[in-house]
PDB file of C-alpha atoms in Angstrom:
ATOM      1  CA  MET A   1       7.703 -28.818 -46.965  1.00  0.00           C
ATOM      2  CA  SER A   2       8.073 -29.210 -50.712  1.00  0.00           C
ATOM      3  CA  ILE A   3      10.338 -26.942 -52.749  1.00  0.00           C
ATOM      4  CA  SER A   4      11.305 -26.843 -56.403  1.00  0.00           C
ATOM      5  CA  GLU A   5      14.965 -25.712 -56.372  1.00  0.00           C
ATOM      6  CA  PRO A   6      17.420 -28.314 -55.004  1.00  0.00           C
ATOM      7  CA  GLN A   7      19.796 -25.881 -53.280  1.00  0.00           C
ATOM      8  CA  PHE A   8      16.943 -24.608 -51.104  1.00  0.00           C
ATOM      9  CA  SER A   9      15.143 -26.246 -48.217  1.00  0.00           C
ATOM     10  CA  LEU A  10      12.140 -24.914 -46.347  1.00  0.00           C
ATOM     11  CA  ARG A  11      11.260 -25.880 -42.771  1.00  0.00           C
ATOM     12  CA  LEU A  12      10.321 -24.621 -39.339  1.00  0.00           C
ATOM     13  CA  ALA A  13      13.150 -23.833 -36.941  1.00  0.00           C
ATOM     14  CA  ARG A  14      13.989 -26.874 -34.801  1.00  0.00           C
ATOM     15  CA  ASP A  15      16.539 -25.656 -32.260  1.00  0.00           C
ATOM     16  CA  LEU A  16      18.555 -22.695 -30.964  1.00  0.00           C
ATOM     17  CA  ARG A  17      20.973 -22.869 -33.903  1.00  0.00           C
ATOM     18  CA  ASP A  18      18.083 -22.447 -36.329  1.00  0.00           C
ATOM     19  CA  LEU A  19      16.548 -19.629 -34.280  1.00  0.00           C
ATOM     20  CA  GLN A  20      19.802 -17.725 -34.040  1.00  0.00           C
ATOM     21  CA  ALA A  21      20.321 -18.030 -37.786  1.00  0.00           C
ATOM     22  CA  ALA A  22      16.916 -16.405 -38.250  1.00  0.00           C
ATOM     23  CA  GLN A  23      17.766 -13.703 -35.730  1.00  0.00           C
ATOM     24  CA  ARG A  24      21.077 -13.068 -37.518  1.00  0.00           C
ATOM     25  CA  LEU A  25      19.305 -12.503 -40.836  1.00  0.00           C
ATOM     26  CA  ARG A  26      16.739 -10.277 -39.120  1.00  0.00           C
ATOM     27  CA  TYR A  27      19.586  -8.223 -37.646  1.00  0.00           C
ATOM     28  CA  GLU A  28      21.138  -7.735 -41.092  1.00  0.00           C
ATOM     29  CA  VAL A  29      17.814  -6.582 -42.550  1.00  0.00           C
ATOM     30  CA  PHE A  30      15.936  -4.783 -39.778  1.00  0.00           C
ATOM     31  CA  VAL A  31      18.856  -3.301 -37.807  1.00  0.00           C
ATOM     32  CA  GLU A  32      21.790  -2.854 -40.193  1.00  0.00           C
ATOM     33  CA  GLU A  33      19.820  -2.176 -43.367  1.00  0.00           C
ATOM     34  CA  LEU A  34      16.715  -0.419 -42.069  1.00  0.00           C
ATOM     35  CA  GLY A  35      17.916   1.196 -38.837  1.00  0.00           C
ATOM     36  CA  GLY A  36      15.634  -0.578 -36.350  1.00  0.00           C
ATOM     37  CA  THR A  37      16.387  -1.385 -32.730  1.00  0.00           C
ATOM     38  CA  GLY A  38      14.766  -2.871 -29.615  1.00  0.00           C
ATOM     39  CA  PRO A  39      15.488  -3.733 -25.972  1.00  0.00           C
ATOM     40  CA  LEU A  40      16.606  -7.314 -26.707  1.00  0.00           C
ATOM     41  CA  VAL A  41      18.646  -6.585 -29.838  1.00  0.00           C
ATOM     42  CA  ASP A  42      22.119  -8.089 -29.369  1.00  0.00           C
ATOM     43  CA  HIS A  43      24.471  -5.798 -31.268  1.00  0.00           C
ATOM     44  CA  GLU A  44      27.609  -7.633 -30.154  1.00  0.00           C
ATOM     45  CA  ASN A  45      26.496 -10.968 -31.632  1.00  0.00           C
ATOM     46  CA  ARG A  46      24.260  -9.386 -34.295  1.00  0.00           C
ATOM     47  CA  PHE A  47      20.928 -10.951 -33.281  1.00  0.00           C
ATOM     48  CA  GLU A  48      17.565  -9.181 -33.654  1.00  0.00           C
ATOM     49  CA  ALA A  49      15.494 -10.786 -30.900  1.00  0.00           C
ATOM     50  CA  ASP A  50      12.486 -10.081 -28.712  1.00  0.00           C
ATOM     51  CA  GLU A  51      10.436 -11.721 -25.983  1.00  0.00           C
ATOM     52  CA  PHE A  52       8.044 -13.253 -28.531  1.00  0.00           C
ATOM     53  CA  ASP A  53      10.611 -15.437 -30.277  1.00  0.00           C
ATOM     54  CA  PRO A  54      10.154 -18.509 -28.017  1.00  0.00           C
ATOM     55  CA  PHE A  55       6.412 -18.584 -28.829  1.00  0.00           C
ATOM     56  CA  PHE A  56       6.541 -18.102 -32.596  1.00  0.00           C
ATOM     57  CA  ASP A  57       7.149 -20.733 -35.225  1.00  0.00           C
ATOM     58  CA  HIS A  58      10.002 -19.575 -37.457  1.00  0.00           C
ATOM     59  CA  LEU A  59       9.665 -20.547 -41.107  1.00  0.00           C
ATOM     60  CA  LEU A  60      13.142 -20.732 -42.652  1.00  0.00           C
ATOM     61  CA  LEU A  61      14.303 -20.719 -46.245  1.00  0.00           C
ATOM     62  CA  ILE A  62      17.787 -22.261 -46.289  1.00  0.00           C
ATOM     63  CA  ASP A  63      20.367 -22.221 -49.057  1.00  0.00           C
ATOM     64  CA  ALA A  64      22.650 -25.190 -48.371  1.00  0.00           C
ATOM     65  CA  ARG A  65      25.479 -23.466 -50.211  1.00  0.00           C
ATOM     66  CA  ARG A  66      25.673 -20.903 -47.385  1.00  0.00           C
ATOM     67  CA  ASP A  67      25.697 -23.384 -44.485  1.00  0.00           C
ATOM     68  CA  THR A  68      28.437 -22.986 -41.869  1.00  0.00           C
ATOM     69  CA  PRO A  69      29.229 -25.024 -38.731  1.00  0.00           C
ATOM     70  CA  GLU A  70      27.845 -22.164 -36.653  1.00  0.00           C
ATOM     71  CA  PHE A  71      24.637 -21.380 -38.526  1.00  0.00           C
ATOM     72  CA  PRO A  72      22.517 -22.919 -41.299  1.00  0.00           C
ATOM     73  CA  GLY A  73      22.375 -20.789 -44.437  1.00  0.00           C
ATOM     74  CA  VAL A  74      19.093 -19.008 -43.709  1.00  0.00           C
ATOM     75  CA  VAL A  75      18.243 -16.569 -46.503  1.00  0.00           C
ATOM     76  CA  GLY A  76      14.551 -16.013 -45.767  1.00  0.00           C
ATOM     77  CA  VAL A  77      12.417 -15.886 -42.620  1.00  0.00           C
ATOM     78  CA  TYR A  78       8.750 -15.697 -41.675  1.00  0.00           C
ATOM     79  CA  ARG A  79       7.622 -15.578 -38.040  1.00  0.00           C
ATOM     80  CA  LEU A  80       4.244 -17.218 -37.260  1.00  0.00           C
ATOM     81  CA  LEU A  81       2.173 -17.092 -34.057  1.00  0.00           C
ATOM     82  CA  THR A  82      -0.931 -19.271 -33.785  1.00  0.00           C
ATOM     83  CA  SER A  83      -3.912 -18.512 -31.568  1.00  0.00           C
ATOM     84  CA  GLU A  84      -2.839 -21.300 -29.210  1.00  0.00           C
ATOM     85  CA  LYS A  85       0.692 -19.944 -28.824  1.00  0.00           C
ATOM     86  CA  SER A  86      -0.647 -16.430 -28.353  1.00  0.00           C
ATOM     87  CA  ALA A  87      -2.741 -17.714 -25.461  1.00  0.00           C
ATOM     88  CA  GLU A  88       0.455 -19.058 -23.861  1.00  0.00           C
ATOM     89  CA  MET A  89       2.234 -15.743 -24.402  1.00  0.00           C
ATOM     90  CA  GLY A  90      -0.771 -13.753 -23.226  1.00  0.00           C
ATOM     91  CA  ARG A  91      -0.985 -11.468 -26.255  1.00  0.00           C
ATOM     92  CA  TYR A  92      -0.130 -11.004 -29.903  1.00  0.00           C
ATOM     93  CA  TYR A  93       2.859  -8.971 -31.043  1.00  0.00           C
ATOM     94  CA  SER A  94       0.549  -6.544 -32.883  1.00  0.00           C
ATOM     95  CA  GLU A  95      -1.328  -5.657 -29.713  1.00  0.00           C
ATOM     96  CA  SER A  96       1.329  -3.109 -28.803  1.00  0.00           C
ATOM     97  CA  GLU A  97       0.174  -1.162 -31.885  1.00  0.00           C
ATOM     98  CA  TYR A  98      -3.421  -2.216 -32.614  1.00  0.00           C
ATOM     99  CA  ASP A  99      -6.640  -2.935 -30.769  1.00  0.00           C
ATOM    100  CA  LEU A 100      -7.309  -6.488 -31.964  1.00  0.00           C
ATOM    101  CA  THR A 101     -10.726  -6.821 -30.292  1.00  0.00           C
ATOM    102  CA  PRO A 102     -12.593  -7.554 -33.564  1.00  0.00           C
ATOM    103  CA  LEU A 103     -10.221 -10.421 -34.375  1.00  0.00           C
ATOM    104  CA  ARG A 104     -10.106 -11.795 -30.839  1.00  0.00           C
ATOM    105  CA  SER A 105     -13.876 -11.787 -30.531  1.00  0.00           C
ATOM    106  CA  SER A 106     -14.339 -13.622 -33.839  1.00  0.00           C
ATOM    107  CA  GLY A 107     -13.514 -17.006 -32.276  1.00  0.00           C
ATOM    108  CA  ARG A 108     -11.753 -18.056 -35.484  1.00  0.00           C
ATOM    109  CA  ARG A 109      -8.427 -19.864 -35.881  1.00  0.00           C
ATOM    110  CA  MET A 110      -5.772 -17.239 -36.556  1.00  0.00           C
ATOM    111  CA  VAL A 111      -2.082 -16.878 -37.211  1.00  0.00           C
ATOM    112  CA  GLU A 112      -0.101 -13.678 -36.793  1.00  0.00           C
ATOM    113  CA  LEU A 113       2.553 -13.041 -39.440  1.00  0.00           C
ATOM    114  CA  GLY A 114       5.669 -10.990 -38.859  1.00  0.00           C
ATOM    115  CA  ARG A 115       9.409 -10.387 -39.298  1.00  0.00           C
ATOM    116  CA  SER A 116       9.239 -11.434 -42.937  1.00  0.00           C
ATOM    117  CA  CYS A 117      12.565 -10.765 -44.639  1.00  0.00           C
ATOM    118  CA  VAL A 118      14.834 -12.039 -47.400  1.00  0.00           C
ATOM    119  CA  HIS A 119      18.612 -11.696 -47.694  1.00  0.00           C
ATOM    120  CA  PRO A 120      19.443  -8.834 -50.127  1.00  0.00           C
ATOM    121  CA  GLU A 121      21.195 -11.178 -52.556  1.00  0.00           C
ATOM    122  CA  TYR A 122      17.998 -13.233 -52.971  1.00  0.00           C
ATOM    123  CA  ARG A 123      15.498 -10.456 -53.595  1.00  0.00           C
ATOM    124  CA  GLY A 124      13.893 -10.409 -56.997  1.00  0.00           C
ATOM    125  CA  GLY A 125      14.248 -14.171 -57.406  1.00  0.00           C
ATOM    126  CA  SER A 126      12.149 -17.052 -56.129  1.00  0.00           C
ATOM    127  CA  ALA A 127      12.959 -16.693 -52.415  1.00  0.00           C
ATOM    128  CA  MET A 128       9.813 -14.809 -51.405  1.00  0.00           C
ATOM    129  CA  LEU A 129       7.657 -17.161 -53.454  1.00  0.00           C
ATOM    130  CA  GLN A 130       9.256 -20.123 -51.671  1.00  0.00           C
ATOM    131  CA  LEU A 131       8.384 -18.553 -48.308  1.00  0.00           C
ATOM    132  CA  TRP A 132       4.806 -17.946 -49.480  1.00  0.00           C
ATOM    133  CA  ASN A 133       4.551 -21.587 -50.504  1.00  0.00           C
ATOM    134  CA  GLY A 134       5.692 -22.621 -47.029  1.00  0.00           C
ATOM    135  CA  LEU A 135       3.168 -20.262 -45.470  1.00  0.00           C
ATOM    136  CA  ALA A 136       0.431 -21.766 -47.631  1.00  0.00           C
ATOM    137  CA  GLU A 137       1.232 -25.281 -46.384  1.00  0.00           C
ATOM    138  CA  TYR A 138       1.363 -24.040 -42.780  1.00  0.00           C
ATOM    139  CA  VAL A 139      -2.078 -22.413 -43.112  1.00  0.00           C
ATOM    140  CA  LEU A 140      -3.657 -25.464 -44.750  1.00  0.00           C
ATOM    141  CA  GLU A 141      -2.225 -27.950 -42.263  1.00  0.00           C
ATOM    142  CA  ARG A 142      -3.575 -25.969 -39.283  1.00  0.00           C
ATOM    143  CA  ASP A 143      -6.955 -24.962 -40.724  1.00  0.00           C
ATOM    144  CA  ILE A 144      -6.133 -21.283 -40.260  1.00  0.00           C
ATOM    145  CA  GLU A 145      -9.074 -19.000 -41.069  1.00  0.00           C
ATOM    146  CA  VAL A 146      -7.544 -15.545 -40.587  1.00  0.00           C
ATOM    147  CA  MET A 147      -3.994 -14.339 -41.177  1.00  0.00           C
ATOM    148  CA  PHE A 148      -2.926 -10.931 -39.920  1.00  0.00           C
ATOM    149  CA  GLY A 149       0.095  -8.930 -38.924  1.00  0.00           C
ATOM    150  CA  VAL A 150       1.828  -5.598 -39.290  1.00  0.00           C
ATOM    151  CA  ALA A 151       3.690  -4.749 -42.488  1.00  0.00           C
ATOM    152  CA  SER A 152       5.842  -1.691 -42.861  1.00  0.00           C
ATOM    153  CA  PHE A 153       6.758   1.345 -44.862  1.00  0.00           C
ATOM    154  CA  HIS A 154      10.383   2.127 -44.045  1.00  0.00           C
ATOM    155  CA  GLY A 155      10.692   5.626 -42.639  1.00  0.00           C
ATOM    156  CA  THR A 156       8.501   7.655 -40.293  1.00  0.00           C
ATOM    157  CA  ASP A 157       7.490  10.648 -42.446  1.00  0.00           C
ATOM    158  CA  PRO A 158       3.808  10.167 -43.377  1.00  0.00           C
ATOM    159  CA  GLN A 159       4.041  12.685 -46.212  1.00  0.00           C
ATOM    160  CA  ALA A 160       6.544  10.456 -48.015  1.00  0.00           C
ATOM    161  CA  PHE A 161       3.817   7.796 -48.317  1.00  0.00           C
ATOM    162  CA  ARG A 162       0.688   9.959 -48.424  1.00  0.00           C
ATOM    163  CA  GLN A 163      -0.477   8.516 -51.755  1.00  0.00           C
ATOM    164  CA  SER A 164      -0.067   4.888 -50.633  1.00  0.00           C
ATOM    165  CA  LEU A 165      -1.520   5.351 -47.161  1.00  0.00           C
ATOM    166  CA  SER A 166      -4.502   7.264 -48.517  1.00  0.00           C
ATOM    167  CA  TRP A 167      -5.037   4.634 -51.214  1.00  0.00           C
ATOM    168  CA  LEU A 168      -5.155   1.912 -48.559  1.00  0.00           C
ATOM    169  CA  HIS A 169      -7.631   3.949 -46.504  1.00  0.00           C
ATOM    170  CA  HIS A 170      -9.976   4.645 -49.399  1.00  0.00           C
ATOM    171  CA  HIS A 171      -9.785   1.280 -51.191  1.00  0.00           C
ATOM    172  CA  HIS A 172      -8.733  -1.502 -48.797  1.00  0.00           C
ATOM    173  CA  LEU A 173     -10.207  -0.943 -45.331  1.00  0.00           C
ATOM    174  CA  ALA A 174     -11.260  -4.182 -43.633  1.00  0.00           C
ATOM    175  CA  PRO A 175     -14.940  -4.977 -43.103  1.00  0.00           C
ATOM    176  CA  ASP A 176     -16.302  -3.804 -39.757  1.00  0.00           C
ATOM    177  CA  ASP A 177     -16.149  -7.281 -38.211  1.00  0.00           C
ATOM    178  CA  LEU A 178     -12.374  -7.474 -38.860  1.00  0.00           C
ATOM    179  CA  ARG A 179     -11.407  -3.794 -38.660  1.00  0.00           C
ATOM    180  CA  VAL A 180      -8.733  -3.435 -36.008  1.00  0.00           C
ATOM    181  CA  THR A 181      -7.667   0.095 -35.045  1.00  0.00           C
ATOM    182  CA  ALA A 182      -4.220   1.568 -34.383  1.00  0.00           C
ATOM    183  CA  LEU A 183      -3.552   2.723 -30.840  1.00  0.00           C
ATOM    184  CA  PRO A 184      -2.214   6.042 -29.573  1.00  0.00           C
ATOM    185  CA  PRO A 185       0.348   7.513 -29.188  1.00  0.00           C
ATOM    186  CA  GLY A 186       1.665   6.110 -32.497  1.00  0.00           C
ATOM    187  CA  GLN A 187      -1.710   6.234 -34.269  1.00  0.00           C
ATOM    188  CA  LEU A 188      -1.623   7.884 -37.697  1.00  0.00           C
ATOM    189  CA  ASP A 189      -4.727   8.719 -39.723  1.00  0.00           C
ATOM    190  CA  MET A 190      -4.140   7.264 -43.208  1.00  0.00           C
ATOM    191  CA  ASN A 191      -6.725   9.589 -44.768  1.00  0.00           C
ATOM    192  CA  LEU A 192      -4.054  12.090 -45.821  1.00  0.00           C
ATOM    193  CA  LEU A 193      -5.500  12.899 -49.250  1.00  0.00           C
ATOM    194  CA  PRO A 194      -9.059  12.868 -50.617  1.00  0.00           C
ATOM    195  CA  ALA A 195      -9.924   9.992 -52.938  1.00  0.00           C
ATOM    196  CA  GLU A 196     -10.162  12.256 -55.971  1.00  0.00           C
ATOM    197  CA  ALA A 197      -6.549  13.428 -55.458  1.00  0.00           C
ATOM    198  CA  LEU A 198      -5.073   9.930 -55.649  1.00  0.00           C
ATOM    199  CA  ASP A 199      -3.081   8.479 -58.497  1.00  0.00           C
ATOM    200  CA  ARG A 200      -3.149   4.683 -58.534  1.00  0.00           C
ATOM    201  CA  ARG A 201       0.240   4.302 -60.221  1.00  0.00           C
ATOM    202  CA  THR A 202       1.951   6.615 -57.750  1.00  0.00           C
ATOM    203  CA  ALA A 203       0.249   4.982 -54.785  1.00  0.00           C
ATOM    204  CA  LEU A 204       1.357   1.505 -55.841  1.00  0.00           C
ATOM    205  CA  SER A 205       4.891   2.596 -56.705  1.00  0.00           C
ATOM    206  CA  GLU A 206       5.355   3.917 -53.140  1.00  0.00           C
ATOM    207  CA  MET A 207       4.004   0.698 -51.625  1.00  0.00           C
ATOM    208  CA  PRO A 208       6.392  -2.045 -50.422  1.00  0.00           C
ATOM    209  CA  PRO A 209       6.172  -5.283 -52.462  1.00  0.00           C
ATOM    210  CA  LEU A 210       5.032  -7.374 -49.481  1.00  0.00           C
ATOM    211  CA  ILE A 211       2.039  -5.113 -48.864  1.00  0.00           C
ATOM    212  CA  LYS A 212       1.059  -5.285 -52.539  1.00  0.00           C
ATOM    213  CA  ALA A 213       1.350  -9.076 -52.406  1.00  0.00           C
ATOM    214  CA  TYR A 214      -1.061  -9.256 -49.452  1.00  0.00           C
ATOM    215  CA  LEU A 215      -3.513  -7.014 -51.287  1.00  0.00           C
ATOM    216  CA  ARG A 216      -3.347  -9.241 -54.380  1.00  0.00           C
ATOM    217  CA  LEU A 217      -4.383 -12.132 -52.151  1.00  0.00           C
ATOM    218  CA  GLY A 218      -7.488 -10.214 -51.125  1.00  0.00           C
ATOM    219  CA  GLY A 219      -6.057  -8.644 -47.987  1.00  0.00           C
ATOM    220  CA  PHE A 220      -7.550  -5.725 -46.071  1.00  0.00           C
ATOM    221  CA  VAL A 221      -5.997  -3.134 -43.763  1.00  0.00           C
ATOM    222  CA  GLY A 222      -6.979  -1.944 -40.319  1.00  0.00           C
ATOM    223  CA  GLU A 223      -8.093   1.561 -39.411  1.00  0.00           C
ATOM    224  CA  ALA A 224      -5.132   3.985 -39.196  1.00  0.00           C
ATOM    225  CA  ALA A 225      -1.410   3.265 -39.326  1.00  0.00           C
ATOM    226  CA  PHE A 226       1.105   3.205 -36.481  1.00  0.00           C
ATOM    227  CA  ILE A 227       4.429   5.052 -36.368  1.00  0.00           C
ATOM    228  CA  ASP A 228       7.053   2.729 -34.852  1.00  0.00           C
ATOM    229  CA  ARG A 229      10.041   4.973 -34.152  1.00  0.00           C
ATOM    230  CA  ASP A 230      12.164   2.163 -32.654  1.00  0.00           C
ATOM    231  CA  PHE A 231      11.953   0.251 -35.919  1.00  0.00           C
ATOM    232  CA  ASN A 232      11.975   3.384 -38.101  1.00  0.00           C
ATOM    233  CA  THR A 233       8.739   2.340 -39.820  1.00  0.00           C
ATOM    234  CA  ILE A 234       5.129   3.232 -40.429  1.00  0.00           C
ATOM    235  CA  ASP A 235       3.141   0.046 -39.832  1.00  0.00           C
ATOM    236  CA  ILE A 236      -0.218  -1.027 -41.143  1.00  0.00           C
ATOM    237  CA  CYS A 237      -2.166  -4.071 -39.988  1.00  0.00           C
ATOM    238  CA  LEU A 238      -2.980  -6.426 -42.859  1.00  0.00           C
ATOM    239  CA  ILE A 239      -5.755  -9.002 -42.544  1.00  0.00           C
ATOM    240  CA  ILE A 240      -6.534 -11.920 -44.848  1.00  0.00           C
ATOM    241  CA  ASP A 241      -9.807 -13.767 -44.287  1.00  0.00           C
ATOM    242  CA  THR A 242      -9.661 -17.070 -46.182  1.00  0.00           C
ATOM    243  CA  ALA A 243     -13.468 -17.256 -46.279  1.00  0.00           C
ATOM    244  CA  ARG A 244     -13.611 -13.945 -48.182  1.00  0.00           C
ATOM    245  CA  MET A 245     -10.947 -14.913 -50.714  1.00  0.00           C
ATOM    246  CA  SER A 246     -12.019 -15.253 -54.293  1.00  0.00           C
ATOM    247  CA  GLU A 247     -11.320 -18.569 -56.024  1.00  0.00           C
ATOM    248  CA  ARG A 248      -8.458 -16.897 -57.886  1.00  0.00           C
ATOM    249  CA  HIS A 249      -6.845 -15.840 -54.609  1.00  0.00           C
ATOM    250  CA  ARG A 250      -7.558 -19.111 -52.831  1.00  0.00           C
ATOM    251  CA  SER A 251      -5.914 -21.080 -55.621  1.00  0.00           C
ATOM    252  CA  PHE A 252      -2.543 -19.884 -54.373  1.00  0.00           C
ATOM    253  CA  TYR A 253      -3.018 -22.117 -51.339  1.00  0.00           C
ATOM    254  CA  THR A 254      -3.877 -25.182 -53.368  1.00  0.00           C
ATOM    255  CA  ARG A 255      -1.770 -24.911 -56.539  1.00  0.00           C
ATOM    256  CA  LYS A 256       1.416 -23.353 -55.063  1.00  0.00           C
ATOM    257  CA  GLN A 257       1.749 -20.714 -57.716  1.00  0.00           C
ATOM    258  CA  GLU A 258       2.825 -17.090 -57.517  1.00  0.00           C
ATOM    259  CA  PRO A 259       0.009 -14.670 -56.634  1.00  0.00           C
ATOM    260  CA  ALA A 260      -1.470 -13.175 -59.777  1.00  0.00           C
ATOM    261  CA  ALA A 261      -0.294  -9.649 -60.616  1.00  0.00           C
TER     262      ALA A 261
END
């Protein structure tokens, strides 16, 4: 995969050393920083792992200046599950939170996105853009038609995000043919405020940057959110249909430039 800054490299994980470097970064972000947990989290060795890891492709952003004999210097991660690998696993990760029947019945080539994170020291720079460039190449090479996955608000109090969640419900719901629905018991109605009570600036200021980036690419959200208490998050399911992208959005996948603001 091509990359513009010489200290960085971008590739899919090739072996256990690569995978564990990704899991180590995920532990720092999702467990230590954000308070998440899970049955396969290894606190002793500081790995955030689950049963899906062997089936996902792991897109790694590596800073060679941080390499050690034990681990490569992974500073960014994206986890990617194709339709074919999901068939081997038997399900998608998101199916513990969402009814994916509309996506499954579409017959289209899909990839599930997840566990996206960047080392704190690299936030605000080019790291996330580099990962998006790698994702773009991955999607193009595999003729992916639909990208989807859960993205999170950190915390489990819906009132803290009532403007953002309501904005997503009123302005970004997926079309019926792609509209997945959150499952009980974690299901949360995002229609917390009427449309006339919303303030766009407040709604966007509450929204995590990754969610706003998906929306700028023409993304939609599923019906209802899901409260994930193990991970201390409120999750939404984001869906990007490449066929519905405008030319402006689609250009990101052909010109390798930052999504327009």
